[in-house]
Short mmCIF file of N, CA and C in Angstrom, two decimals:
data_model
loop_
_atom_site.label_atom_id
_atom_site.label_comp_id
_atom_site.label_asym_id
_atom_site.label_seq_id
_atom_site.Cartn_x
_atom_site.Cartn_y
_atom_site.Cartn_z
N MET A 23 0.85 -1.16 0.00
CA MET A 23 0.00 0.00 0.00
C MET A 23 0.90 1.22 0.00
N THR A 24 0.44 2.31 -0.56
CA THR A 24 1.19 3.56 -0.55
C THR A 24 0.38 4.62 0.16
N GLY A 25 1.02 5.33 1.08
CA GLY A 25 0.36 6.42 1.78
C GLY A 25 0.71 7.74 1.12
N PHE A 26 -0.26 8.64 1.05
CA PHE A 26 -0.03 9.96 0.49
C PHE A 26 -0.46 10.99 1.51
N LEU A 27 0.28 12.09 1.59
CA LEU A 27 -0.08 13.15 2.50
C LEU A 27 0.32 14.47 1.86
N ALA A 28 -0.61 15.41 1.83
CA ALA A 28 -0.30 16.74 1.30
C ALA A 28 -0.07 17.67 2.48
N VAL A 29 1.09 18.27 2.54
CA VAL A 29 1.44 19.16 3.62
C VAL A 29 2.01 20.43 3.01
N ILE A 30 1.35 21.54 3.28
CA ILE A 30 1.79 22.84 2.79
C ILE A 30 2.11 22.79 1.30
N GLY A 31 1.21 22.21 0.54
CA GLY A 31 1.36 22.19 -0.90
C GLY A 31 2.36 21.18 -1.44
N ILE A 32 2.97 20.38 -0.57
CA ILE A 32 3.93 19.37 -1.00
C ILE A 32 3.29 18.01 -0.80
N THR A 33 3.30 17.20 -1.83
CA THR A 33 2.76 15.86 -1.68
C THR A 33 3.91 14.90 -1.43
N MET A 34 3.78 14.12 -0.35
CA MET A 34 4.79 13.13 -0.03
C MET A 34 4.15 11.76 -0.17
N ALA A 35 4.87 10.84 -0.74
CA ALA A 35 4.39 9.47 -0.84
C ALA A 35 5.42 8.55 -0.21
N PHE A 36 4.94 7.59 0.53
CA PHE A 36 5.84 6.61 1.10
C PHE A 36 5.09 5.31 1.30
N ALA A 37 5.85 4.23 1.24
CA ALA A 37 5.25 2.90 1.32
C ALA A 37 4.90 2.57 2.76
N THR A 38 3.75 1.96 2.92
CA THR A 38 3.39 1.37 4.21
C THR A 38 2.89 -0.03 3.91
N ASP A 39 3.14 -0.94 4.80
CA ASP A 39 2.72 -2.31 4.53
C ASP A 39 1.73 -2.83 5.56
N GLY A 40 1.21 -1.94 6.39
CA GLY A 40 0.22 -2.37 7.37
C GLY A 40 0.83 -3.03 8.59
N ALA A 41 2.13 -3.11 8.69
CA ALA A 41 2.79 -3.69 9.85
C ALA A 41 4.03 -2.87 10.15
N SER A 42 4.35 -2.76 11.42
CA SER A 42 5.47 -1.90 11.79
C SER A 42 6.82 -2.55 11.55
N GLY A 43 6.88 -3.87 11.46
CA GLY A 43 8.16 -4.56 11.33
C GLY A 43 8.83 -4.77 12.67
N VAL A 44 8.29 -4.16 13.73
CA VAL A 44 8.84 -4.33 15.08
C VAL A 44 7.92 -5.29 15.83
N GLN A 45 8.50 -6.35 16.36
CA GLN A 45 7.71 -7.38 17.03
C GLN A 45 7.67 -7.21 18.55
N GLU A 46 8.73 -6.61 19.10
CA GLU A 46 8.79 -6.48 20.56
C GLU A 46 9.84 -5.46 20.95
N VAL A 47 9.55 -4.69 22.01
CA VAL A 47 10.56 -3.88 22.68
C VAL A 47 11.03 -4.77 23.84
N ARG A 48 12.22 -5.34 23.72
CA ARG A 48 12.68 -6.33 24.70
C ARG A 48 13.32 -5.68 25.93
N TRP A 49 14.00 -4.56 25.73
CA TRP A 49 14.79 -3.95 26.81
C TRP A 49 14.98 -2.48 26.45
N ALA A 50 14.94 -1.61 27.44
CA ALA A 50 15.18 -0.18 27.18
C ALA A 50 15.67 0.51 28.44
N ARG A 51 16.63 1.42 28.23
CA ARG A 51 17.18 2.21 29.33
C ARG A 51 17.51 3.61 28.83
N PRO A 52 17.29 4.62 29.69
CA PRO A 52 17.78 5.96 29.35
C PRO A 52 19.30 5.99 29.57
N PHE A 53 19.97 6.86 28.83
CA PHE A 53 21.41 7.01 29.03
C PHE A 53 21.77 8.49 29.10
N ARG A 54 22.91 8.73 29.74
CA ARG A 54 23.49 10.07 29.78
C ARG A 54 24.98 9.91 29.45
N LEU A 55 25.46 10.72 28.53
CA LEU A 55 26.86 10.66 28.12
C LEU A 55 27.67 11.78 28.77
N GLU A 56 28.86 11.45 29.24
CA GLU A 56 29.75 12.48 29.78
C GLU A 56 30.29 13.37 28.66
N ARG A 57 30.52 12.77 27.48
CA ARG A 57 30.95 13.53 26.30
C ARG A 57 29.89 13.37 25.23
N ALA A 58 29.45 14.47 24.69
CA ALA A 58 28.36 14.47 23.70
C ALA A 58 28.75 13.73 22.43
N LEU A 59 27.74 13.25 21.71
CA LEU A 59 27.96 12.68 20.39
C LEU A 59 27.02 13.37 19.42
N MET A 60 27.37 13.33 18.15
CA MET A 60 26.56 14.01 17.14
C MET A 60 25.43 13.11 16.67
N TYR A 61 24.23 13.65 16.70
CA TYR A 61 23.05 13.00 16.14
C TYR A 61 22.86 13.60 14.76
N ARG A 62 23.14 12.80 13.73
CA ARG A 62 23.13 13.29 12.35
C ARG A 62 21.90 12.84 11.56
N HIS A 63 20.97 12.19 12.21
CA HIS A 63 19.78 11.67 11.52
C HIS A 63 18.66 12.70 11.50
N THR A 64 19.00 13.88 11.07
CA THR A 64 18.07 15.01 11.03
C THR A 64 18.65 16.05 10.07
N PRO A 65 17.80 16.89 9.49
CA PRO A 65 18.34 17.94 8.61
C PRO A 65 19.28 18.90 9.34
N GLU A 66 19.13 19.01 10.66
CA GLU A 66 19.98 19.90 11.45
C GLU A 66 20.69 19.09 12.53
N PRO A 67 21.86 18.51 12.21
CA PRO A 67 22.59 17.70 13.20
C PRO A 67 22.84 18.48 14.49
N ARG A 68 22.87 17.74 15.59
CA ARG A 68 23.10 18.39 16.88
C ARG A 68 23.84 17.44 17.82
N ALA A 69 24.53 18.02 18.77
CA ALA A 69 25.21 17.23 19.80
C ALA A 69 24.18 16.82 20.84
N ILE A 70 24.26 15.57 21.27
CA ILE A 70 23.34 15.10 22.31
C ILE A 70 24.14 14.45 23.44
N ARG A 71 23.55 14.50 24.61
CA ARG A 71 24.14 13.86 25.78
C ARG A 71 23.17 12.87 26.43
N GLU A 72 21.89 12.96 26.07
CA GLU A 72 20.90 12.10 26.70
C GLU A 72 19.99 11.47 25.67
N GLY A 73 19.50 10.30 26.01
CA GLY A 73 18.59 9.60 25.13
C GLY A 73 18.22 8.25 25.71
N TRP A 74 17.78 7.37 24.83
CA TRP A 74 17.39 6.01 25.20
C TRP A 74 18.07 5.01 24.29
N ILE A 75 18.45 3.89 24.86
CA ILE A 75 18.93 2.76 24.07
C ILE A 75 17.87 1.68 24.19
N LEU A 76 17.47 1.12 23.04
CA LEU A 76 16.40 0.13 23.01
C LEU A 76 16.87 -1.13 22.29
N GLU A 77 16.45 -2.25 22.81
CA GLU A 77 16.68 -3.55 22.15
C GLU A 77 15.33 -4.00 21.61
N LEU A 78 15.27 -4.20 20.31
CA LEU A 78 14.03 -4.54 19.63
C LEU A 78 14.15 -5.88 18.93
N LEU A 79 13.08 -6.63 18.92
CA LEU A 79 13.00 -7.81 18.07
C LEU A 79 12.25 -7.36 16.83
N VAL A 80 12.90 -7.51 15.66
CA VAL A 80 12.35 -6.94 14.43
C VAL A 80 12.35 -7.98 13.30
N ASP A 81 11.64 -7.62 12.24
CA ASP A 81 11.69 -8.41 11.01
C ASP A 81 13.09 -8.26 10.44
N PRO A 82 13.88 -9.35 10.37
CA PRO A 82 15.26 -9.23 9.92
C PRO A 82 15.40 -8.72 8.49
N ALA A 83 14.39 -8.89 7.66
CA ALA A 83 14.45 -8.39 6.29
C ALA A 83 14.58 -6.87 6.26
N ARG A 84 14.13 -6.20 7.32
CA ARG A 84 14.22 -4.74 7.37
C ARG A 84 15.55 -4.25 7.93
N MET A 85 16.39 -5.20 8.32
CA MET A 85 17.69 -4.85 8.88
C MET A 85 18.82 -5.11 7.88
N VAL A 86 18.48 -5.21 6.62
CA VAL A 86 19.47 -5.40 5.56
C VAL A 86 19.68 -4.06 4.88
N PRO A 87 20.91 -3.54 4.90
CA PRO A 87 21.14 -2.25 4.25
C PRO A 87 21.05 -2.38 2.73
N HIS A 88 20.47 -1.38 2.12
CA HIS A 88 20.34 -1.33 0.66
C HIS A 88 20.96 -0.03 0.18
N PRO A 89 21.57 -0.03 -0.98
CA PRO A 89 22.21 1.21 -1.45
C PRO A 89 21.22 2.32 -1.77
N ILE A 90 19.96 1.96 -2.00
CA ILE A 90 19.00 2.99 -2.38
C ILE A 90 17.82 3.08 -1.42
N ALA A 91 17.30 1.95 -0.97
CA ALA A 91 16.02 1.97 -0.26
C ALA A 91 16.06 1.16 1.03
N THR A 92 16.55 1.76 2.10
CA THR A 92 16.56 1.11 3.40
C THR A 92 15.50 1.79 4.28
N PRO A 93 14.57 1.02 4.85
CA PRO A 93 13.53 1.65 5.69
C PRO A 93 14.12 2.36 6.91
N THR A 94 13.59 3.52 7.19
CA THR A 94 14.00 4.29 8.35
C THR A 94 13.25 3.78 9.57
N LEU A 95 13.95 3.61 10.68
CA LEU A 95 13.35 3.14 11.92
C LEU A 95 13.05 4.35 12.81
N PHE A 96 11.81 4.44 13.27
CA PHE A 96 11.37 5.56 14.10
C PHE A 96 10.97 5.09 15.49
N VAL A 97 11.13 5.98 16.46
CA VAL A 97 10.52 5.87 17.78
C VAL A 97 9.67 7.13 17.87
N ASP A 98 8.37 6.94 17.72
CA ASP A 98 7.44 8.06 17.54
C ASP A 98 7.91 8.89 16.34
N THR A 99 8.27 10.15 16.54
CA THR A 99 8.69 10.98 15.40
C THR A 99 10.20 11.18 15.35
N THR A 100 10.93 10.40 16.11
CA THR A 100 12.39 10.52 16.13
C THR A 100 13.02 9.36 15.37
N VAL A 101 13.96 9.68 14.49
CA VAL A 101 14.67 8.64 13.76
C VAL A 101 15.65 7.96 14.71
N ALA A 102 15.56 6.63 14.77
CA ALA A 102 16.45 5.84 15.62
C ALA A 102 17.75 5.56 14.87
N VAL A 103 18.84 5.50 15.61
CA VAL A 103 20.15 5.19 15.03
C VAL A 103 20.43 3.71 15.27
N ARG A 104 20.58 2.97 14.19
CA ARG A 104 20.88 1.53 14.29
C ARG A 104 22.35 1.35 14.65
N THR A 105 22.63 0.32 15.43
CA THR A 105 24.01 0.04 15.81
C THR A 105 24.55 -1.21 15.13
N ALA A 106 23.72 -1.92 14.40
CA ALA A 106 24.13 -3.11 13.67
C ALA A 106 23.11 -3.39 12.58
N TRP A 107 23.49 -4.22 11.64
CA TRP A 107 22.64 -4.61 10.53
C TRP A 107 22.54 -6.13 10.48
N ARG A 108 21.63 -6.63 9.66
CA ARG A 108 21.48 -8.07 9.39
C ARG A 108 21.26 -8.87 10.66
N THR A 109 20.34 -8.43 11.49
CA THR A 109 20.04 -9.13 12.73
C THR A 109 18.57 -8.92 13.08
N PRO A 110 17.92 -9.91 13.68
CA PRO A 110 16.55 -9.68 14.16
C PRO A 110 16.55 -8.93 15.50
N CYS A 111 17.73 -8.72 16.07
CA CYS A 111 17.86 -8.01 17.34
C CYS A 111 18.43 -6.63 17.07
N ALA A 112 17.56 -5.68 16.86
CA ALA A 112 17.99 -4.32 16.57
C ALA A 112 18.22 -3.58 17.88
N VAL A 113 19.44 -3.15 18.11
CA VAL A 113 19.72 -2.30 19.25
C VAL A 113 19.96 -0.91 18.67
N VAL A 114 19.13 0.02 19.09
CA VAL A 114 19.13 1.37 18.54
C VAL A 114 19.20 2.38 19.66
N TRP A 115 19.56 3.61 19.30
CA TRP A 115 19.47 4.68 20.28
C TRP A 115 18.74 5.87 19.66
N VAL A 116 18.08 6.61 20.52
CA VAL A 116 17.38 7.82 20.10
C VAL A 116 17.69 8.93 21.09
N PRO A 117 17.83 10.15 20.60
CA PRO A 117 18.08 11.26 21.51
C PRO A 117 16.80 11.66 22.24
N GLY A 118 16.98 12.31 23.37
CA GLY A 118 15.85 12.88 24.08
C GLY A 118 15.12 11.91 24.98
N ASP A 119 13.98 12.36 25.45
CA ASP A 119 13.19 11.59 26.40
C ASP A 119 11.99 10.98 25.68
N VAL A 120 11.98 9.68 25.55
CA VAL A 120 10.86 8.97 24.98
C VAL A 120 10.33 8.01 26.03
N ASP A 121 9.15 7.50 25.83
CA ASP A 121 8.61 6.49 26.72
C ASP A 121 8.49 5.19 25.93
N PRO A 122 9.50 4.32 26.01
CA PRO A 122 9.48 3.10 25.20
C PRO A 122 8.27 2.21 25.46
N ALA A 123 7.69 2.31 26.63
CA ALA A 123 6.52 1.49 26.94
C ALA A 123 5.27 1.98 26.21
N ARG A 124 5.27 3.23 25.78
CA ARG A 124 4.10 3.81 25.10
C ARG A 124 4.39 4.26 23.67
N ALA A 125 5.65 4.31 23.30
CA ALA A 125 6.02 4.86 21.99
C ALA A 125 5.59 3.94 20.86
N THR A 126 5.36 4.54 19.71
CA THR A 126 5.14 3.79 18.49
C THR A 126 6.51 3.60 17.84
N VAL A 127 6.94 2.35 17.74
CA VAL A 127 8.24 2.03 17.16
C VAL A 127 7.95 1.31 15.86
N PHE A 128 8.47 1.86 14.74
CA PHE A 128 8.08 1.31 13.44
C PHE A 128 9.12 1.63 12.38
N PHE A 129 9.10 0.84 11.33
CA PHE A 129 9.90 1.13 10.14
C PHE A 129 9.03 1.96 9.22
N GLY A 130 9.57 3.07 8.77
CA GLY A 130 8.83 3.96 7.88
C GLY A 130 9.32 3.87 6.46
N SER A 131 9.33 4.99 5.81
CA SER A 131 9.72 5.05 4.40
C SER A 131 11.22 4.84 4.24
N THR A 132 11.64 4.88 2.99
CA THR A 132 13.06 4.72 2.69
C THR A 132 13.76 6.06 2.46
N GLU A 133 13.13 7.12 2.89
CA GLU A 133 13.77 8.44 2.78
C GLU A 133 15.02 8.46 3.65
N LEU A 134 16.04 9.15 3.18
CA LEU A 134 17.26 9.27 3.97
C LEU A 134 16.95 10.00 5.29
N PRO A 135 17.42 9.48 6.42
CA PRO A 135 17.11 10.10 7.71
C PRO A 135 17.46 11.58 7.78
N GLU A 136 18.57 11.98 7.18
CA GLU A 136 18.96 13.38 7.26
C GLU A 136 18.06 14.31 6.44
N ARG A 137 17.12 13.74 5.72
CA ARG A 137 16.14 14.56 4.98
C ARG A 137 14.78 14.60 5.68
N ILE A 138 14.66 13.92 6.80
CA ILE A 138 13.37 13.83 7.49
C ILE A 138 13.27 14.94 8.53
N ASP A 139 12.46 15.94 8.21
CA ASP A 139 12.24 17.02 9.16
C ASP A 139 11.03 16.69 10.03
N ALA A 140 10.66 17.61 10.91
CA ALA A 140 9.56 17.37 11.85
C ALA A 140 8.24 17.11 11.13
N THR A 141 7.98 17.83 10.05
CA THR A 141 6.74 17.64 9.30
C THR A 141 6.69 16.25 8.69
N ARG A 142 7.78 15.85 8.08
CA ARG A 142 7.84 14.52 7.46
C ARG A 142 7.73 13.43 8.52
N ALA A 143 8.39 13.59 9.66
CA ALA A 143 8.34 12.60 10.73
C ALA A 143 6.91 12.43 11.25
N ALA A 144 6.20 13.54 11.41
CA ALA A 144 4.80 13.47 11.86
C ALA A 144 3.95 12.74 10.83
N ALA A 145 4.20 12.98 9.55
CA ALA A 145 3.45 12.29 8.49
C ALA A 145 3.76 10.80 8.49
N GLU A 146 5.00 10.44 8.73
CA GLU A 146 5.38 9.02 8.80
C GLU A 146 4.65 8.34 9.95
N LEU A 147 4.62 8.98 11.11
CA LEU A 147 3.93 8.41 12.28
C LEU A 147 2.45 8.25 12.00
N SER A 148 1.85 9.26 11.39
CA SER A 148 0.43 9.22 11.08
C SER A 148 0.09 8.07 10.13
N ALA A 149 0.97 7.79 9.19
CA ALA A 149 0.72 6.75 8.19
C ALA A 149 1.21 5.37 8.61
N ALA A 150 1.81 5.26 9.77
CA ALA A 150 2.53 4.04 10.14
C ALA A 150 1.66 2.79 10.23
N GLU A 151 0.42 2.89 10.62
CA GLU A 151 -0.42 1.72 10.82
C GLU A 151 0.22 0.72 11.77
N ALA A 152 1.07 1.21 12.66
CA ALA A 152 1.74 0.34 13.62
C ALA A 152 0.77 -0.07 14.71
N ARG A 153 0.95 -1.27 15.19
CA ARG A 153 0.14 -1.81 16.26
C ARG A 153 0.98 -1.90 17.53
N PRO A 154 0.35 -1.89 18.71
CA PRO A 154 1.13 -2.05 19.94
C PRO A 154 1.88 -3.38 19.91
N VAL A 155 3.08 -3.36 20.45
CA VAL A 155 3.89 -4.57 20.53
C VAL A 155 4.19 -4.87 21.99
N PRO A 156 4.50 -6.12 22.30
CA PRO A 156 4.86 -6.44 23.69
C PRO A 156 6.08 -5.63 24.14
N VAL A 157 6.08 -5.28 25.41
CA VAL A 157 7.17 -4.51 25.99
C VAL A 157 7.74 -5.31 27.15
N GLY A 158 9.04 -5.50 27.13
CA GLY A 158 9.70 -6.29 28.16
C GLY A 158 10.28 -5.43 29.26
N ASP A 159 11.57 -5.53 29.47
CA ASP A 159 12.29 -4.91 30.58
C ASP A 159 12.62 -3.45 30.27
N VAL A 160 11.77 -2.55 30.75
CA VAL A 160 11.99 -1.12 30.58
C VAL A 160 12.20 -0.51 31.96
N SER A 161 13.30 0.21 32.11
CA SER A 161 13.61 0.84 33.39
C SER A 161 13.92 2.30 33.14
N ARG A 162 13.66 3.13 34.13
CA ARG A 162 14.02 4.56 34.03
C ARG A 162 15.34 4.85 34.74
N ASP A 163 16.04 3.79 35.19
CA ASP A 163 17.36 3.97 35.81
C ASP A 163 18.35 4.40 34.73
N VAL A 164 18.92 5.57 34.89
CA VAL A 164 19.79 6.16 33.86
C VAL A 164 21.16 5.48 33.88
N LEU A 165 21.61 5.07 32.69
CA LEU A 165 22.96 4.54 32.52
C LEU A 165 23.88 5.70 32.20
N VAL A 166 24.89 5.91 33.01
CA VAL A 166 25.85 6.98 32.76
C VAL A 166 27.03 6.36 32.03
N LEU A 167 27.28 6.84 30.82
CA LEU A 167 28.33 6.32 29.95
C LEU A 167 29.29 7.44 29.60
N THR A 168 30.53 7.07 29.32
CA THR A 168 31.52 8.11 29.04
C THR A 168 31.30 8.79 27.70
N ASP A 169 31.05 7.99 26.64
CA ASP A 169 31.00 8.58 25.31
C ASP A 169 30.31 7.63 24.33
N ALA A 170 30.36 7.97 23.05
CA ALA A 170 29.74 7.16 22.00
C ALA A 170 30.33 5.74 21.98
N ASN A 171 31.63 5.61 22.22
CA ASN A 171 32.24 4.28 22.23
C ASN A 171 31.60 3.38 23.28
N ALA A 172 31.35 3.92 24.46
CA ALA A 172 30.71 3.14 25.52
C ALA A 172 29.26 2.81 25.15
N LEU A 173 28.57 3.72 24.50
CA LEU A 173 27.20 3.48 24.07
C LEU A 173 27.15 2.34 23.05
N TYR A 174 28.05 2.39 22.08
CA TYR A 174 28.08 1.34 21.06
C TYR A 174 28.57 0.00 21.62
N ALA A 175 29.45 0.02 22.61
CA ALA A 175 29.89 -1.22 23.27
C ALA A 175 28.70 -1.86 23.99
N LEU A 176 27.92 -1.05 24.70
CA LEU A 176 26.73 -1.56 25.37
C LEU A 176 25.74 -2.12 24.34
N ALA A 177 25.57 -1.43 23.23
CA ALA A 177 24.68 -1.91 22.17
C ALA A 177 25.14 -3.27 21.66
N GLY A 178 26.44 -3.45 21.49
CA GLY A 178 26.96 -4.73 21.04
C GLY A 178 26.70 -5.84 22.04
N GLU A 179 26.86 -5.55 23.32
CA GLU A 179 26.58 -6.54 24.37
C GLU A 179 25.10 -6.94 24.34
N ARG A 180 24.22 -5.95 24.24
CA ARG A 180 22.78 -6.24 24.23
C ARG A 180 22.40 -7.05 22.98
N ARG A 181 22.99 -6.71 21.83
CA ARG A 181 22.68 -7.45 20.60
C ARG A 181 23.12 -8.90 20.73
N ARG A 182 24.33 -9.14 21.24
CA ARG A 182 24.81 -10.52 21.39
C ARG A 182 23.92 -11.31 22.37
N GLU A 183 23.53 -10.67 23.46
CA GLU A 183 22.65 -11.34 24.42
C GLU A 183 21.29 -11.65 23.79
N CYS A 184 20.75 -10.71 23.05
CA CYS A 184 19.46 -10.91 22.38
C CYS A 184 19.55 -12.02 21.34
N GLU A 185 20.61 -12.01 20.54
CA GLU A 185 20.76 -13.05 19.51
C GLU A 185 20.88 -14.43 20.14
N GLY A 186 21.57 -14.52 21.29
CA GLY A 186 21.67 -15.79 22.00
C GLY A 186 20.34 -16.26 22.50
N ALA A 187 19.54 -15.34 23.04
CA ALA A 187 18.21 -15.69 23.55
C ALA A 187 17.28 -16.07 22.39
N THR A 188 17.40 -15.36 21.27
CA THR A 188 16.56 -15.64 20.11
C THR A 188 16.88 -17.01 19.51
N ALA A 189 18.17 -17.35 19.49
CA ALA A 189 18.60 -18.62 18.92
C ALA A 189 18.12 -19.82 19.73
N THR A 190 17.92 -19.62 21.05
CA THR A 190 17.49 -20.72 21.90
C THR A 190 15.98 -20.76 22.12
N SER A 191 15.26 -19.77 21.59
CA SER A 191 13.80 -19.74 21.75
C SER A 191 13.17 -20.79 20.85
N PRO A 192 12.03 -21.37 21.30
CA PRO A 192 11.36 -22.38 20.46
C PRO A 192 10.77 -21.79 19.20
#
């Protein structure tokens, strides 16, 4: 199916398939960085120090990078930053304060993240047709990390743990 939305005289079209591609929010924690990192998944990149890291069980077909058309992963209207590819265990981070227990987490269009402004993100969320997914271990205990390297190391640990659990599930 294709969704269309006219906003301020601009027509945007993007594919929707009636499913979010996200099966479960398995784990989520807020983080605070001692040294900021650049969030470049927006038309106006900015330094961030706080956000959320989420472990998601997803459709692995959506975790394959493509040179032209890779679906963008959203948490509500914020583009999530993937930390790995080709896995059903997507560990992502998003800047700011989100509520993973209530957020709509979904794969949207294949537009490049750095071209997705607030208007486009709202249109993506509106067209998402995402359904609530099970939510596992979500805590508001803030993880204090030194920098982006520590954030990505934690993401790698969570992905390996998730892949191990997924491999042993019936």
